[in-house]
Amino acid sequence: MTNKIWLMPGDVGENSYIKVIREDLLARGINCNPFSYGVFLKRAFSGDIVFCNWYENNAVRKGSLGVIQILVFCLICRFLKFKLIWLRHNRIPHQVFGYRKYTALIACYFLAKLSFKYLSHGLKYAHEHGIEWVAHPLYFRSFDEGITGDYYVCFGRMMKYKKIEDILLAWSPGRHLYLCGKFERNYREVCEKIAQERKLKVSIIDRFISDDELKTIVSNAKGVVVANDGGSAIISGVIFYAFSLGMKVYLVNDLMESEVGFHYKGVYQIKSMQNNSPSLVSKSNIYESARFVYEKNGIGPYLANLAVRGKNARMYN
């Protein structure tokens, strides 16, 4: 018997991660749908899988009430025999301080202790916490070699917690860098000031960028620069978007590199650019190595295998 998989959050909006997971599971012949609380009534005692992402953010938005909601949710999953799979994306939700930080950590504790499986995309984080590592999904199932422009690109929401200023302080004036994405209030001015003072060649696209436009910009770049030091996020999805297009990835520090691990080709640190260009590796090699890792250890194959095992999969301890 194959169990259904219910994806959280159910209302994906602009969440490309959930969309990609759903497409991957459907391509594998797995029945998956957005989660809603009505599922508890319709599928009680079915052994179905609830794949849960970012649910701890409820404790940030709602405080103690959110923590209680998460605890009750976990207990209901156990009582009604749903297999709750929690994938932890962040050490702590972004830009959270004080009381809300502690409510978020309590929520994470409940999710970690009461889930059927507790997973992470960060290799180092998984090993340190004794949990299962699964590879992050890729965003495209094939890629074009395309052309290679004369620029590097850093994309996504330009938020203060990503510390884009660290990239600019380490960036070489001789290399052209695009910053693509909507900036947090007053943060663009901070980045522009550093670029001007250091006389950097930086181009800014401060707006929402469509999927098609982003794919074109990234595909034609020389490489992708990841604006994330790993302080709050365990690992950045930008890395795997880049791999999906065969792009080299440049990281700020050792922490994020250790979370990516040694499985992938085309991973470098920004400081390595100051010496000579990193060793040449083709787009196809980068994409194929990432695809190999995903098919062997990815979250899609992991969930699909668990669903196919159905009720034969051992329930909670």
Coordinates of C-alpha atoms in Angstrom, one line a residue:
M1 CA 0.0 0.0 0.0
T2 CA 1.2 3.5 -0.9
N3 CA 0.5 6.3 1.5
K4 CA -0.4 9.8 0.4
I5 CA 1.9 12.7 1.2
W6 CA 0.5 16.0 2.5
L7 CA 2.8 19.0 2.0
M8 CA 3.1 21.9 4.5
P9 CA 2.7 24.7 4.0
G10 CA -0.3 23.9 1.9
D11 CA -0.7 27.4 0.5
V12 CA 2.6 27.6 -1.4
G13 CA 2.3 31.1 -2.8
E14 CA 5.7 32.0 -4.1
N15 CA 7.4 29.1 -2.3
S16 CA 9.3 27.4 -5.1
Y17 CA 10.7 24.7 -2.7
I18 CA 7.3 23.1 -2.1
K19 CA 6.3 23.4 -5.8
V20 CA 9.5 21.6 -6.8
I21 CA 9.0 18.9 -4.2
R22 CA 5.4 18.3 -5.4
E23 CA 6.4 18.1 -9.1
D24 CA 9.2 15.7 -8.2
L25 CA 6.9 13.4 -6.2
L26 CA 4.2 13.4 -8.9
A27 CA 6.8 12.5 -11.5
R28 CA 7.6 9.5 -9.3
G29 CA 4.0 8.5 -9.3
I30 CA 3.4 9.5 -5.6
N31 CA 0.0 10.9 -4.6
C32 CA 0.7 14.2 -2.9
N33 CA -1.4 17.2 -2.1
P34 CA -1.4 20.5 -0.1
F35 CA -2.1 19.9 3.6
S36 CA -5.2 21.3 5.3
Y37 CA -6.5 20.5 8.8
G38 CA -9.5 18.7 7.3
V39 CA -7.0 15.9 6.3
F40 CA -7.1 14.9 10.0
L41 CA -10.7 13.9 9.7
K42 CA -10.6 12.5 6.1
R43 CA -7.5 10.4 6.5
A44 CA -7.3 9.5 10.2
F45 CA -5.4 6.3 11.0
S46 CA -4.3 6.0 7.3
G47 CA -0.6 6.2 8.1
D48 CA -0.3 9.1 5.6
I49 CA 2.8 11.3 5.6
V50 CA 2.7 15.0 6.5
F51 CA 5.8 16.7 5.2
C52 CA 6.3 19.8 7.4
N53 CA 8.4 22.9 6.6
W54 CA 8.9 26.2 8.5
Y55 CA 6.0 25.3 10.9
E56 CA 8.0 26.7 13.8
N57 CA 7.4 30.2 12.3
N58 CA 3.9 30.0 13.9
A59 CA 5.6 30.5 17.3
V60 CA 7.2 33.7 15.9
R61 CA 4.0 35.1 14.6
K62 CA 1.7 34.0 17.5
G63 CA 4.1 33.6 20.5
S64 CA 3.0 31.2 23.2
L65 CA -0.2 30.5 21.4
G66 CA 1.8 29.4 18.4
V67 CA 3.9 27.0 20.5
I68 CA 0.7 25.4 21.9
Q69 CA -0.7 25.1 18.4
I70 CA 2.4 23.3 17.3
L71 CA 2.4 21.0 20.3
V72 CA -1.2 20.0 19.7
F73 CA -0.6 19.5 16.0
C74 CA 2.3 17.1 16.8
L75 CA 0.2 15.2 19.3
I76 CA -2.7 14.9 16.9
C77 CA -0.4 13.5 14.2
R78 CA 0.8 10.9 16.6
F79 CA -2.7 10.0 17.9
L80 CA -4.2 9.7 14.4
K81 CA -1.2 7.7 13.1
F82 CA 0.1 10.3 10.6
K83 CA 3.8 10.2 10.0
L84 CA 5.0 13.7 10.6
I85 CA 8.2 14.5 8.8
W86 CA 9.8 17.8 9.9
L87 CA 12.6 19.2 7.8
R88 CA 14.5 22.0 9.6
H89 CA 15.6 24.7 7.3
N90 CA 16.8 27.3 9.8
R91 CA 18.7 27.2 13.1
I92 CA 16.4 30.0 14.1
P93 CA 13.8 31.9 12.0
H94 CA 15.3 34.9 10.4
Q95 CA 15.6 38.2 12.2
V96 CA 14.0 37.0 15.4
F97 CA 15.1 38.3 18.8
G98 CA 14.2 38.3 22.5
Y99 CA 11.0 36.5 23.6
R100 CA 10.1 35.4 20.0
K101 CA 13.4 33.7 19.7
Y102 CA 12.8 31.5 22.7
T103 CA 9.2 30.6 21.6
A104 CA 10.6 29.6 18.2
L105 CA 13.3 27.4 19.9
I106 CA 10.6 25.7 22.1
A107 CA 8.5 25.0 19.0
C108 CA 11.6 23.5 17.3
Y109 CA 12.1 21.3 20.3
F110 CA 8.6 19.9 20.2
L111 CA 8.8 19.3 16.4
A112 CA 12.2 17.6 16.8
K113 CA 11.0 15.3 19.7
L114 CA 7.5 14.5 18.4
S115 CA 8.0 14.0 14.7
F116 CA 8.2 10.6 13.1
K117 CA 11.4 11.8 11.2
Y118 CA 13.5 14.9 11.8
L119 CA 15.6 15.9 8.8
S120 CA 18.0 18.5 7.5
H121 CA 19.5 19.6 4.2
G122 CA 22.7 20.7 6.0
L123 CA 25.3 17.9 6.2
K124 CA 27.2 19.3 9.1
Y125 CA 24.1 20.2 11.0
A126 CA 22.6 16.7 10.6
H127 CA 25.8 15.0 11.8
E128 CA 26.2 17.3 14.8
H129 CA 22.6 16.7 15.9
G130 CA 22.3 13.0 15.1
I131 CA 19.5 13.4 12.6
E132 CA 19.1 12.3 9.0
W133 CA 20.6 14.3 6.1
V134 CA 18.7 14.5 2.8
A135 CA 19.8 16.3 -0.3
H136 CA 18.1 19.6 -1.2
P137 CA 16.0 19.3 -4.4
L138 CA 17.1 20.8 -7.7
Y139 CA 14.9 23.3 -9.4
F140 CA 15.2 22.1 -13.0
R141 CA 15.4 18.6 -14.4
S142 CA 17.6 19.6 -17.3
F143 CA 19.7 22.6 -18.2
D144 CA 21.2 24.5 -21.2
E145 CA 24.9 25.2 -21.5
G146 CA 23.9 28.6 -22.8
I147 CA 26.4 31.5 -23.0
T148 CA 28.6 32.8 -20.2
G149 CA 28.6 36.5 -19.6
D150 CA 31.1 38.7 -17.9
Y151 CA 29.3 39.0 -14.5
Y152 CA 28.6 37.2 -11.3
V153 CA 25.1 37.3 -9.7
C154 CA 23.8 37.4 -6.2
F155 CA 20.0 37.0 -6.1
G156 CA 17.1 36.6 -3.7
R157 CA 15.5 38.8 -1.2
M158 CA 18.1 41.4 -0.2
M159 CA 17.7 41.2 3.6
K160 CA 20.0 42.5 6.3
Y161 CA 20.4 39.1 7.9
K162 CA 22.1 37.8 4.7
K163 CA 25.0 40.3 5.3
I164 CA 25.5 41.2 1.7
E165 CA 27.9 43.8 2.9
D166 CA 30.3 41.0 3.8
I167 CA 30.3 40.0 0.1
L168 CA 31.0 43.6 -1.0
L169 CA 33.8 44.0 1.5
A170 CA 35.5 40.8 0.1
W171 CA 34.7 41.5 -3.6
S172 CA 37.4 42.3 -6.1
P173 CA 36.9 45.7 -7.9
G174 CA 37.8 44.0 -11.2
R175 CA 34.8 41.7 -11.2
H176 CA 31.2 42.7 -12.2
L177 CA 28.6 41.7 -9.6
Y178 CA 24.8 41.9 -10.1
L179 CA 22.6 42.2 -7.0
C180 CA 19.1 41.0 -8.1
G181 CA 16.1 41.1 -5.8
K182 CA 13.9 43.4 -3.7
F183 CA 15.9 45.1 -1.0
E184 CA 14.8 45.5 2.6
R185 CA 14.1 49.1 3.6
N186 CA 17.2 51.3 3.7
Y187 CA 19.5 48.3 3.0
R188 CA 20.1 49.2 -0.6
E189 CA 21.8 52.5 0.6
V190 CA 24.1 50.5 2.9
C191 CA 25.2 48.3 0.0
E192 CA 25.6 51.2 -2.5
K193 CA 27.8 53.1 0.0
I194 CA 30.2 50.2 0.3
A195 CA 30.3 49.6 -3.4
Q196 CA 31.0 53.3 -4.0
E197 CA 33.7 53.5 -1.4
R198 CA 35.5 50.5 -2.7
K199 CA 34.9 51.5 -6.3
L200 CA 33.2 48.2 -7.1
K201 CA 31.5 47.3 -10.4
V202 CA 28.1 46.5 -8.9
S203 CA 24.7 46.6 -10.8
I204 CA 21.5 46.5 -8.8
I205 CA 18.1 45.3 -9.8
D206 CA 15.9 46.3 -6.9
R207 CA 12.6 44.7 -7.7
F208 CA 10.7 41.4 -7.9
I209 CA 12.2 39.2 -10.7
S210 CA 10.1 36.7 -12.6
D211 CA 11.1 33.1 -12.8
D212 CA 11.9 33.3 -16.5
E213 CA 14.0 36.5 -16.1
L214 CA 15.9 35.1 -13.1
K215 CA 16.7 31.8 -15.0
T216 CA 18.1 33.8 -17.9
I217 CA 20.2 36.1 -15.7
V218 CA 21.7 33.2 -13.7
S219 CA 22.2 30.9 -16.7
N220 CA 24.4 33.5 -18.4
A221 CA 26.5 34.4 -15.4
K222 CA 30.0 33.3 -14.6
G223 CA 28.9 32.1 -11.2
V224 CA 26.4 32.6 -8.3
V225 CA 27.5 34.3 -5.1
V226 CA 25.5 33.2 -2.1
A227 CA 24.5 35.9 0.3
N228 CA 24.1 33.8 3.5
D229 CA 26.7 33.2 6.2
G230 CA 24.7 30.4 7.8
G231 CA 24.0 32.3 11.0
S232 CA 20.2 31.6 10.9
A233 CA 19.6 29.5 7.7
I234 CA 21.3 26.1 7.9
I235 CA 21.8 26.0 4.1
S236 CA 20.7 28.3 1.3
G237 CA 18.4 27.2 -1.5
V238 CA 20.3 29.6 -3.8
I239 CA 23.1 27.0 -3.9
F240 CA 20.8 24.4 -5.4
Y241 CA 19.2 26.7 -7.8
A242 CA 22.7 27.4 -9.1
F243 CA 23.5 23.7 -9.3
S244 CA 20.3 23.2 -11.2
L245 CA 21.7 25.4 -14.0
G246 CA 25.2 24.1 -13.8
M247 CA 26.6 27.2 -12.1
K248 CA 29.7 27.5 -9.9
V249 CA 28.8 28.7 -6.4
Y250 CA 30.8 31.1 -4.3
L251 CA 30.3 31.2 -0.5
V252 CA 31.2 33.7 2.2
N253 CA 32.7 31.3 4.8
D254 CA 33.5 27.8 5.9
L255 CA 30.2 27.2 7.7
M256 CA 28.0 27.2 4.7
E257 CA 30.6 25.2 2.7
S258 CA 30.6 22.5 5.5
E259 CA 26.8 22.3 5.3
V260 CA 27.0 21.7 1.5
G261 CA 29.5 19.0 2.1
F262 CA 31.9 17.2 -0.2
H263 CA 29.3 15.6 -2.5
Y264 CA 29.0 18.5 -5.0
K265 CA 31.3 19.9 -7.7
G266 CA 31.7 23.6 -8.4
V267 CA 31.7 25.0 -4.8
Y268 CA 34.2 27.7 -3.8
Q269 CA 34.7 30.5 -1.4
I270 CA 34.8 34.1 -2.4
K271 CA 38.3 34.5 -1.0
S272 CA 39.6 31.9 -3.5
M273 CA 38.8 34.4 -6.3
Q274 CA 41.4 36.8 -5.1
N275 CA 44.2 34.5 -6.2
N276 CA 43.3 32.8 -9.4
S277 CA 40.2 31.5 -11.0
P278 CA 39.0 28.2 -9.4
S279 CA 39.8 25.1 -11.3
L280 CA 37.7 24.7 -14.4
V281 CA 34.6 22.5 -14.1
S282 CA 32.0 22.4 -16.8
K283 CA 28.3 23.2 -16.3
S284 CA 27.4 19.7 -17.2
N285 CA 29.7 18.2 -14.5
I286 CA 28.2 20.5 -11.9
Y287 CA 24.7 19.6 -12.8
E288 CA 25.3 15.9 -13.2
S289 CA 27.1 15.6 -9.8
A290 CA 24.2 17.4 -8.1
R291 CA 21.6 15.3 -9.9
F292 CA 23.5 12.1 -8.9
V293 CA 23.5 13.2 -5.2
Y294 CA 19.8 14.0 -5.3
E295 CA 18.7 10.8 -6.9
K296 CA 20.7 8.8 -4.3
N297 CA 20.0 10.9 -1.2
G298 CA 17.4 13.5 -2.1
I299 CA 14.3 14.4 -0.1
G300 CA 12.0 13.5 -3.1
P301 CA 13.3 9.9 -3.3
Y302 CA 13.3 9.7 0.5
L303 CA 9.6 10.6 0.8
A304 CA 8.7 8.5 -2.2
N305 CA 10.3 5.4 -0.6
L306 CA 8.6 6.1 2.7
A307 CA 5.2 6.4 1.0
V308 CA 5.7 3.2 -1.0
R309 CA 6.6 1.3 2.2
G310 CA 3.2 2.4 3.5
K311 CA 2.0 0.9 6.7
N312 CA 5.1 -1.4 6.7
A313 CA 7.1 1.6 7.9
R314 CA 7.5 1.4 11.6
M315 CA 5.5 4.0 13.4
Y316 CA 6.6 6.2 16.3
N317 CA 8.6 4.8 19.1

